[in-house]
mmCIF file with all atom_site columns, C-alpha atoms in Angstrom:
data_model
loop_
_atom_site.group_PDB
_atom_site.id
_atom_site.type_symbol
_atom_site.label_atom_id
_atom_site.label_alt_id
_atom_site.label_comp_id
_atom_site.label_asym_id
_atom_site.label_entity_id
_atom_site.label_seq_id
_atom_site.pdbx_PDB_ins_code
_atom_site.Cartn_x
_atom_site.Cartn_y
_atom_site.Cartn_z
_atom_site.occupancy
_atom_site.B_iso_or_equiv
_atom_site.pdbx_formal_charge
_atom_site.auth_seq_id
_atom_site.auth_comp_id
_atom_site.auth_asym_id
_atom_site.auth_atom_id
_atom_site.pdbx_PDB_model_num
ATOM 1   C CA . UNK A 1 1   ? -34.433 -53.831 -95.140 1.00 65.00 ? 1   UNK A CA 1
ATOM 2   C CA . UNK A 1 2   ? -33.726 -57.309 -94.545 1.00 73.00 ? 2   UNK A CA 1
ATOM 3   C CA . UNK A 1 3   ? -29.755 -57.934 -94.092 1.00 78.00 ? 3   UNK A CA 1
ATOM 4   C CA . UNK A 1 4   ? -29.072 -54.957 -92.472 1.00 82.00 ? 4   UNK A CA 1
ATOM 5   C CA . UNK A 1 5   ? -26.951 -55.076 -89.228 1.00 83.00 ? 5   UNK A CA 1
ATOM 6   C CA . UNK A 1 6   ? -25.461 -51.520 -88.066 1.00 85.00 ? 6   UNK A CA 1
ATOM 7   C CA . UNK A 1 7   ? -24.249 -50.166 -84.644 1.00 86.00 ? 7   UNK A CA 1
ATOM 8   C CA . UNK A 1 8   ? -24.636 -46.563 -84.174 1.00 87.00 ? 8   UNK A CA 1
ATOM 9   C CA . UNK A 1 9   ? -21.641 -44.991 -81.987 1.00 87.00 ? 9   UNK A CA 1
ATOM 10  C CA . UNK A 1 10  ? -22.734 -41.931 -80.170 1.00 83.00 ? 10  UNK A CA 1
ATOM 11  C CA . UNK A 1 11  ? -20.781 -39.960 -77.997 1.00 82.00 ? 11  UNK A CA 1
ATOM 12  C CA . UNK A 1 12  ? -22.849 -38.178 -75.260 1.00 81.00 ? 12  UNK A CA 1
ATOM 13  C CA . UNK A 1 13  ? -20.965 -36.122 -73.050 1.00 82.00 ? 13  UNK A CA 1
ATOM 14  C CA . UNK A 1 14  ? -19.825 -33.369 -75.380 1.00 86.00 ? 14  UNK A CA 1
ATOM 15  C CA . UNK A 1 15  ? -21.103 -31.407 -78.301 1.00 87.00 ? 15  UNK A CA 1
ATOM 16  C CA . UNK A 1 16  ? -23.577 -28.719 -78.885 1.00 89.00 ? 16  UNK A CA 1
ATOM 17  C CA . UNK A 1 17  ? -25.734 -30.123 -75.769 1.00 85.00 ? 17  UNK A CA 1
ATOM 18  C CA . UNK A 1 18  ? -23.197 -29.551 -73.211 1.00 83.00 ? 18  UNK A CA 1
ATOM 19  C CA . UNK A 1 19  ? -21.348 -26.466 -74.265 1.00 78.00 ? 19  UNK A CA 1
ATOM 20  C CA . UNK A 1 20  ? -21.728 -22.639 -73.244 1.00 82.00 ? 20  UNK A CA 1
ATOM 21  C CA . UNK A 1 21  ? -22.358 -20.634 -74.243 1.00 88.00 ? 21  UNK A CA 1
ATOM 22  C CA . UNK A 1 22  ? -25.841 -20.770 -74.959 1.00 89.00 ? 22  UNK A CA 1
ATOM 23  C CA . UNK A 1 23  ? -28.497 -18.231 -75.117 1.00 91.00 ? 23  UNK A CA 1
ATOM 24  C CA . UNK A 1 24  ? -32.199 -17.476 -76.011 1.00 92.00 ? 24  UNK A CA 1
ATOM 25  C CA . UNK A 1 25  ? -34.214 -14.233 -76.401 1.00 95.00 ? 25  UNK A CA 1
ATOM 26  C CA . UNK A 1 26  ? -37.264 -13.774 -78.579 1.00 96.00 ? 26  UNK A CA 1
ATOM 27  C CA . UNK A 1 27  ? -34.734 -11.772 -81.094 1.00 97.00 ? 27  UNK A CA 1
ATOM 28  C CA . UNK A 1 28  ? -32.091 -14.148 -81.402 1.00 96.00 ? 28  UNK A CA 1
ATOM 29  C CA . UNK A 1 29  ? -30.538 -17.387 -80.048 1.00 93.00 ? 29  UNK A CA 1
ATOM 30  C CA . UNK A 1 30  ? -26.972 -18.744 -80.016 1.00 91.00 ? 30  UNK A CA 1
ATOM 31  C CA . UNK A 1 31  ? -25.442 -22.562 -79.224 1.00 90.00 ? 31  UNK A CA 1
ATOM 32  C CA . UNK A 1 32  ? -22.384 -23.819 -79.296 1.00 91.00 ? 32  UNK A CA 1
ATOM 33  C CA . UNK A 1 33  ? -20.853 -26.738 -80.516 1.00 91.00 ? 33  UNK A CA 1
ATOM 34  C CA . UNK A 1 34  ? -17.263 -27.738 -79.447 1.00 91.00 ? 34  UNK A CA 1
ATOM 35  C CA . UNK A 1 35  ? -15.304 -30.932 -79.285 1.00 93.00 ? 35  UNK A CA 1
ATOM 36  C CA . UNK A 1 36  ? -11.358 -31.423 -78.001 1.00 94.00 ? 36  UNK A CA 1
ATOM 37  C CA . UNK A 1 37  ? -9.298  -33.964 -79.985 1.00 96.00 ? 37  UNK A CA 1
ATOM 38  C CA . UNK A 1 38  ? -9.096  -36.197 -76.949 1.00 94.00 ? 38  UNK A CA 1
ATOM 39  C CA . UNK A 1 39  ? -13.170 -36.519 -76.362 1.00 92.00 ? 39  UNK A CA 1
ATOM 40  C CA . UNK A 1 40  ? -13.070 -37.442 -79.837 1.00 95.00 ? 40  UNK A CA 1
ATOM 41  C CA . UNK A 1 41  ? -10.381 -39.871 -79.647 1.00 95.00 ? 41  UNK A CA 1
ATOM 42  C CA . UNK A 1 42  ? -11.992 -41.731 -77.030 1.00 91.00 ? 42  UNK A CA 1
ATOM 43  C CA . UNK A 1 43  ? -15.217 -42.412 -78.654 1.00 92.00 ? 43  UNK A CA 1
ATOM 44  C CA . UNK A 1 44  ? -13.777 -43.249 -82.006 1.00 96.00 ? 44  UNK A CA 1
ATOM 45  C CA . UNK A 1 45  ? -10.987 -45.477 -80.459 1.00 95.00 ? 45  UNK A CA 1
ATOM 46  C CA . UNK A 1 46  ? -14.246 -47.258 -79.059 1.00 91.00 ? 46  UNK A CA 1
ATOM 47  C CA . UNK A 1 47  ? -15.926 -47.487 -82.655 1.00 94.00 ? 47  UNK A CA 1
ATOM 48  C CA . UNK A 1 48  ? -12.710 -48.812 -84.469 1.00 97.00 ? 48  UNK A CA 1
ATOM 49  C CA . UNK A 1 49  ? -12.706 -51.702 -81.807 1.00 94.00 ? 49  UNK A CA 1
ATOM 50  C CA . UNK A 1 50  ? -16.308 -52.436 -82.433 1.00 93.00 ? 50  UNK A CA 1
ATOM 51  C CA . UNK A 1 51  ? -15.513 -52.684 -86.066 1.00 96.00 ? 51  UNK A CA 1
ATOM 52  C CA . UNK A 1 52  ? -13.164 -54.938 -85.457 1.00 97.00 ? 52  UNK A CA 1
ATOM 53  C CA . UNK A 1 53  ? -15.399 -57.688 -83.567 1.00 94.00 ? 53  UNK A CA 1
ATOM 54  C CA . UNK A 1 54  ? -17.525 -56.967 -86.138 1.00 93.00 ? 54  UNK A CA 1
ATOM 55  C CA . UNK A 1 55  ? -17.217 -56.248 -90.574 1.00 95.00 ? 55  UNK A CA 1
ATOM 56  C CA . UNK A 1 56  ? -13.805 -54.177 -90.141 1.00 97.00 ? 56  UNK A CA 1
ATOM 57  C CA . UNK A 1 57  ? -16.096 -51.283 -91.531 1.00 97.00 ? 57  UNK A CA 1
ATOM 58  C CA . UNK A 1 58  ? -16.010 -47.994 -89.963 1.00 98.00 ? 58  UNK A CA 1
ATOM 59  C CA . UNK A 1 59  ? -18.006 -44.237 -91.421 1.00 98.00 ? 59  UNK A CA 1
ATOM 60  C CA . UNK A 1 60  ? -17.305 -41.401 -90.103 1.00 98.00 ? 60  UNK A CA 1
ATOM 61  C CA . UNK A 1 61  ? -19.909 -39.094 -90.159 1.00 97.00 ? 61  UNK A CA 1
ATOM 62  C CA . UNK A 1 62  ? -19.584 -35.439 -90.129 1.00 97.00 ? 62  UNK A CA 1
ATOM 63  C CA . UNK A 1 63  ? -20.221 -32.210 -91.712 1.00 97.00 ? 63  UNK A CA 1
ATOM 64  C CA . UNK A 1 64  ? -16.545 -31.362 -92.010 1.00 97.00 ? 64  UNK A CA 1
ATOM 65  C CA . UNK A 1 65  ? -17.663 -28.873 -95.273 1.00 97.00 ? 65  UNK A CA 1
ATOM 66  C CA . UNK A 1 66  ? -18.763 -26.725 -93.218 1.00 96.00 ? 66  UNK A CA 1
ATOM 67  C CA . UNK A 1 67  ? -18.069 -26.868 -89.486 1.00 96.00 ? 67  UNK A CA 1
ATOM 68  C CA . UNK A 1 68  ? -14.795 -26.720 -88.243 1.00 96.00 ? 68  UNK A CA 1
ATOM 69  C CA . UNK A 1 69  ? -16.033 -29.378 -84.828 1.00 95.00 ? 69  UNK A CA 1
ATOM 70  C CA . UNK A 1 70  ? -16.485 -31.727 -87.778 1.00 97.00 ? 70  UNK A CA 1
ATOM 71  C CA . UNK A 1 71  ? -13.230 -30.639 -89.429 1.00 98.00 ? 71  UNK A CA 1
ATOM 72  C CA . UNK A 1 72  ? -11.260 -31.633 -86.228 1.00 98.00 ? 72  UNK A CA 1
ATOM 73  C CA . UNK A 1 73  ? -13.260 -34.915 -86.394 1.00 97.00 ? 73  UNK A CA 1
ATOM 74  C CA . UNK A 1 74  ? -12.775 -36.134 -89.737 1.00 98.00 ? 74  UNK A CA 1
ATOM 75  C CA . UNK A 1 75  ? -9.153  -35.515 -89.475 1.00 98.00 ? 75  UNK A CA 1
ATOM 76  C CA . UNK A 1 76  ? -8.909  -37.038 -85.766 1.00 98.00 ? 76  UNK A CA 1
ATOM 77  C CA . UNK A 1 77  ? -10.532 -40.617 -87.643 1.00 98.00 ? 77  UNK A CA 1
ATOM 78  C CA . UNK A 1 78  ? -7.767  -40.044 -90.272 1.00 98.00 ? 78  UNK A CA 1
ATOM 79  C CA . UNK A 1 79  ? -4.866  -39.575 -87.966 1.00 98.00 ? 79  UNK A CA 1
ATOM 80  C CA . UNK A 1 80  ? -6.264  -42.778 -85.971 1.00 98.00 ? 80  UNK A CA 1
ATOM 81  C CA . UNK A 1 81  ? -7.114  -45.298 -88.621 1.00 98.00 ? 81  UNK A CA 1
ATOM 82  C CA . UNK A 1 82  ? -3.519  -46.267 -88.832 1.00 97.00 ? 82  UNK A CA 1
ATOM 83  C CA . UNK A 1 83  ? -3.662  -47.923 -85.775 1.00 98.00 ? 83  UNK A CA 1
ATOM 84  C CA . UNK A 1 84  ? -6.650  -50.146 -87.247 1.00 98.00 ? 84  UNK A CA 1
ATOM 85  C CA . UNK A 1 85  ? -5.154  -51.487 -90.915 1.00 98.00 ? 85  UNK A CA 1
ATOM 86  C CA . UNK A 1 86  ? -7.457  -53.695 -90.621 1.00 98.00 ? 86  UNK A CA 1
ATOM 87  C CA . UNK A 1 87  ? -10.497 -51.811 -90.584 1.00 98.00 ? 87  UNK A CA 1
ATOM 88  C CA . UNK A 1 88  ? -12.172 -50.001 -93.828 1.00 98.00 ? 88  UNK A CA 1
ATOM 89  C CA . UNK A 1 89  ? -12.958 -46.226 -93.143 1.00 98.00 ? 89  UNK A CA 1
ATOM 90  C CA . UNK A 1 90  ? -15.305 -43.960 -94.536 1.00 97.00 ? 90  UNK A CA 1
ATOM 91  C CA . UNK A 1 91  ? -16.605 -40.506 -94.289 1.00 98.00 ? 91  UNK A CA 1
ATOM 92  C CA . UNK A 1 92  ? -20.353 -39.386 -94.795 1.00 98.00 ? 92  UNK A CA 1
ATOM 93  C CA . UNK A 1 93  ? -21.269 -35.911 -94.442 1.00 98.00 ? 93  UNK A CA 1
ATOM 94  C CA . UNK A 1 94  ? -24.295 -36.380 -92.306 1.00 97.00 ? 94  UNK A CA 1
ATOM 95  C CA . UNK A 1 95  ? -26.822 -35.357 -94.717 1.00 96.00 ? 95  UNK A CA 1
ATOM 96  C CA . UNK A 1 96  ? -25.680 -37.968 -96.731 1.00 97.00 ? 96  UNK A CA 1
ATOM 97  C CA . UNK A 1 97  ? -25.704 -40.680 -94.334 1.00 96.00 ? 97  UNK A CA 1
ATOM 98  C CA . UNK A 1 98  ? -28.971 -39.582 -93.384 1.00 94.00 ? 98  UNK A CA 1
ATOM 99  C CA . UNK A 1 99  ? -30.063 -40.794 -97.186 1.00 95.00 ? 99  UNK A CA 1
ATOM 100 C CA . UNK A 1 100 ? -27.591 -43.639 -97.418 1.00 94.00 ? 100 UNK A CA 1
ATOM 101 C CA . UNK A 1 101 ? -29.816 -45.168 -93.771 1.00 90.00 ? 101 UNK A CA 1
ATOM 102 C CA . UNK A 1 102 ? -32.827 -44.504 -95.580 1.00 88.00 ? 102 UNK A CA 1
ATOM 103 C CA . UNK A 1 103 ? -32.009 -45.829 -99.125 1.00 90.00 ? 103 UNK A CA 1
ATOM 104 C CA . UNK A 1 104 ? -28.905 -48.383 -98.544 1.00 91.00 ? 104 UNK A CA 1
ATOM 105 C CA . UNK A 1 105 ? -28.826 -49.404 -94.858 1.00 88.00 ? 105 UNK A CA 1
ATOM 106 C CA . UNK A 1 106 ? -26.632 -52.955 -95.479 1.00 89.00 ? 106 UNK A CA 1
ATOM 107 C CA . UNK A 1 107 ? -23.894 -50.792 -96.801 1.00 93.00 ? 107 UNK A CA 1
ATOM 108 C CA . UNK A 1 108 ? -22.938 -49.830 -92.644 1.00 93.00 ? 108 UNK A CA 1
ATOM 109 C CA . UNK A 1 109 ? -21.557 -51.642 -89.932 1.00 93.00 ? 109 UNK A CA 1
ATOM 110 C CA . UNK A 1 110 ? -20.515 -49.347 -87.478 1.00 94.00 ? 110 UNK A CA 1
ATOM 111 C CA . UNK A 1 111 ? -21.152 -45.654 -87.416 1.00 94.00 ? 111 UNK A CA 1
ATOM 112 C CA . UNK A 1 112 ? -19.336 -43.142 -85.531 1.00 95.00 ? 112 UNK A CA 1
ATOM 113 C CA . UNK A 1 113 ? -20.536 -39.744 -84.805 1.00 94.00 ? 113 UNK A CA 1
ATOM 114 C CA . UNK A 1 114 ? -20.872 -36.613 -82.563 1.00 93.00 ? 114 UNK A CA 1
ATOM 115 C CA . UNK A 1 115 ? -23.776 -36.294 -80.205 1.00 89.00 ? 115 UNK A CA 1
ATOM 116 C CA . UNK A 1 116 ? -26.762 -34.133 -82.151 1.00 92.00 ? 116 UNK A CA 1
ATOM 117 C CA . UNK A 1 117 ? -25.935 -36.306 -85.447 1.00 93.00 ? 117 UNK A CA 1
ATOM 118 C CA . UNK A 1 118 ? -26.473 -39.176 -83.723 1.00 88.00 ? 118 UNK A CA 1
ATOM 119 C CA . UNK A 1 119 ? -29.389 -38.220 -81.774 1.00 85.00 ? 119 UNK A CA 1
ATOM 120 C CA . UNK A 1 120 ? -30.581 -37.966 -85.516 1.00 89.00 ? 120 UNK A CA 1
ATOM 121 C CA . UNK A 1 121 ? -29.658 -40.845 -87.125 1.00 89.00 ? 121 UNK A CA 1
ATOM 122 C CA . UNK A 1 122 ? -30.109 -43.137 -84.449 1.00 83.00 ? 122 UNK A CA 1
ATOM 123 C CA . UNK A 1 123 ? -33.714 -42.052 -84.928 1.00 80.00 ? 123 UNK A CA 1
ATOM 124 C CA . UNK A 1 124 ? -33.919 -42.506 -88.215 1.00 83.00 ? 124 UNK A CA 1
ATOM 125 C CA . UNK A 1 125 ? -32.004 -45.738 -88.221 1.00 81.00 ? 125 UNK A CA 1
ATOM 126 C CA . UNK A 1 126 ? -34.511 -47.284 -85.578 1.00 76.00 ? 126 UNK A CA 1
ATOM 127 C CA . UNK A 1 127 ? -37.542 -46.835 -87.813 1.00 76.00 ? 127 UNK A CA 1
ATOM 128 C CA . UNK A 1 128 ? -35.566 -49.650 -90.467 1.00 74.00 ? 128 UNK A CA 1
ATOM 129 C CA . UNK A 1 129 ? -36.825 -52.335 -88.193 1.00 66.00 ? 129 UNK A CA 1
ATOM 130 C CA . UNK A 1 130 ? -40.219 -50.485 -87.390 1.00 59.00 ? 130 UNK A CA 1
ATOM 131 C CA . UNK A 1 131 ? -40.514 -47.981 -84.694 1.00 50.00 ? 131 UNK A CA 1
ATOM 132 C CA . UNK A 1 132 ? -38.166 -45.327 -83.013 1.00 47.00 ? 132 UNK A CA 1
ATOM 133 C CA . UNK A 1 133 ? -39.032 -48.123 -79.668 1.00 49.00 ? 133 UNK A CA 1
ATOM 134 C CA . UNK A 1 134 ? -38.135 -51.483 -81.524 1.00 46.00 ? 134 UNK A CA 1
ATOM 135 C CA . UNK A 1 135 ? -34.149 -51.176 -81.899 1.00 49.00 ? 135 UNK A CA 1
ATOM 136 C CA . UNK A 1 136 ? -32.027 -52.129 -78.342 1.00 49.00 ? 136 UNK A CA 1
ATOM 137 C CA . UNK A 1 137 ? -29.682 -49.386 -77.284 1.00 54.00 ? 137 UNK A CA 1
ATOM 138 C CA . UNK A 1 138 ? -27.151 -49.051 -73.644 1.00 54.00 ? 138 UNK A CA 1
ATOM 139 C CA . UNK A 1 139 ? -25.738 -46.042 -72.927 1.00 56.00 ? 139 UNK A CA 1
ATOM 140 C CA . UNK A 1 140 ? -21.959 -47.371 -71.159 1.00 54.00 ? 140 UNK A CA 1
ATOM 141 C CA . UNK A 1 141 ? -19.506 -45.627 -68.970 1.00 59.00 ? 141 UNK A CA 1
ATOM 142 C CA . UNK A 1 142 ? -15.716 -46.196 -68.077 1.00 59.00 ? 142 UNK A CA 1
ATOM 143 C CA . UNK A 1 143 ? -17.219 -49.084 -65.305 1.00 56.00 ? 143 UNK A CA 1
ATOM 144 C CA . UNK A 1 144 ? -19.011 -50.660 -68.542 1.00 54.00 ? 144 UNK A CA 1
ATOM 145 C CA . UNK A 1 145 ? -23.851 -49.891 -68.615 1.00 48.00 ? 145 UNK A CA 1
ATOM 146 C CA . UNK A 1 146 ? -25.081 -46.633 -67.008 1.00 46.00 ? 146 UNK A CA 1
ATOM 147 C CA . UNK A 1 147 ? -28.344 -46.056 -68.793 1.00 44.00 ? 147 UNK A CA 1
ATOM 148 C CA . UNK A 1 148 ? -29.635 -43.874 -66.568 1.00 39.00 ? 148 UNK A CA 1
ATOM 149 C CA . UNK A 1 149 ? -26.904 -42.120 -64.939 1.00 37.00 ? 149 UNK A CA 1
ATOM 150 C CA . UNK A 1 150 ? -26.410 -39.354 -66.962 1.00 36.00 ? 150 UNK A CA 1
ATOM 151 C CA . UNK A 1 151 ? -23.100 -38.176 -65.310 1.00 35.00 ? 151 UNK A CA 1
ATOM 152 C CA . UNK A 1 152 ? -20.953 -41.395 -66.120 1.00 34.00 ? 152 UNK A CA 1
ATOM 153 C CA . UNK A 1 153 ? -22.342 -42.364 -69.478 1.00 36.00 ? 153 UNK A CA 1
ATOM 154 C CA . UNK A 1 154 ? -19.674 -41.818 -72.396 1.00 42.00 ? 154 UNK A CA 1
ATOM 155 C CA . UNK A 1 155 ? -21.031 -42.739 -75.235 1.00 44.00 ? 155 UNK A CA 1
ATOM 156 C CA . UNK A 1 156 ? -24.204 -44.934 -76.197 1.00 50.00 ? 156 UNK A CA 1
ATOM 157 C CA . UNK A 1 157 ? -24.247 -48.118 -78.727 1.00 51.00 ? 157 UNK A CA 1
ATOM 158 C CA . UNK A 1 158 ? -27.659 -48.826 -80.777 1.00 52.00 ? 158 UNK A CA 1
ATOM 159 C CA . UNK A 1 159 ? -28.142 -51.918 -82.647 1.00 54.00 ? 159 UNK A CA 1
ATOM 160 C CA . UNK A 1 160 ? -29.997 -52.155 -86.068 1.00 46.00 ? 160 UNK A CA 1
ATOM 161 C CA . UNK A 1 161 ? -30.457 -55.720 -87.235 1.00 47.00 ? 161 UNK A CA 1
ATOM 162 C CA . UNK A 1 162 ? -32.951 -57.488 -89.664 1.00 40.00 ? 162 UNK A CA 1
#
């Protein structure tokens, strides 16, 4: 849709991919999905000083109704948005966002989130300006790019822009 111009904030060293345990049998399967206050600090201190090169809009997105990861996440953004007055917040529960990218995607600027959500709606986000190929992402560590260096990456930055 033509005015739209989003970054998507992932964080990628924590979450449901990372975490034990995990299990699989044919009769049942378990994963787990954990986050400490200070890995979500650090990506959304990241996000709020994106959004404020940028609109001064930050969302939050989570599913905070029903998992207590995104509980700890929604209120970590509220505890740290005082320290960025200057920046709007919002909070999406991530099915919502999911139909806000599809049906409103100029309402974003930057989007913060935890690392399956994002896998998600960084996919669905690239297909505004054509294909999941088309939109330009880095994946950055503490010494700035590591796309491919899967140990030092901390969180990864895709741009949406028509």
């Amino acid at each position: 849709m033509e005015g739209t111009d989003l970054v998507v904030v992932r964080e990628l060293t924590s979450g449901i991919y990372f975490r034990e345990p995990s299990h699989y049998t044919i009769e049942n399967a378990l994963d787990s999905l954990m986050y400490s206050r200070k890995e979500i600090e650090k990506i959304v201190r990241a996000a709020f000083q994106l959004a404020q090169q940028r609109k001064k809009k930050l969302t939050s997105v989570d599913k905070e109704n029903i998992l207590s990861s995104s509980k700890l996440w929604h209120q970590t953004v509220e505890d740290l948005k005082q320290n960025y007055p200057d920046v709007e917040v919002n909070h999406l529960l991530v099915d919502a966002c999911s139909m806000h990218l599809i049906t409103r995607p100029t309402q974003f600027d930057v989007i913060v989130t935890e690392n399956l959500f994002d896998d998600i709606l960084s996919d669905e986000a690239s297909v505004i300006p054509g294909s999941l190929g088309l939109s330009p992402s880095a994946s950055f560590g503490n010494q700035g790019a590591r796309l491919y260096d899967l140990f030092m990456v901390q969180h990864q930055i895709s741009l949406i822009k028509i």
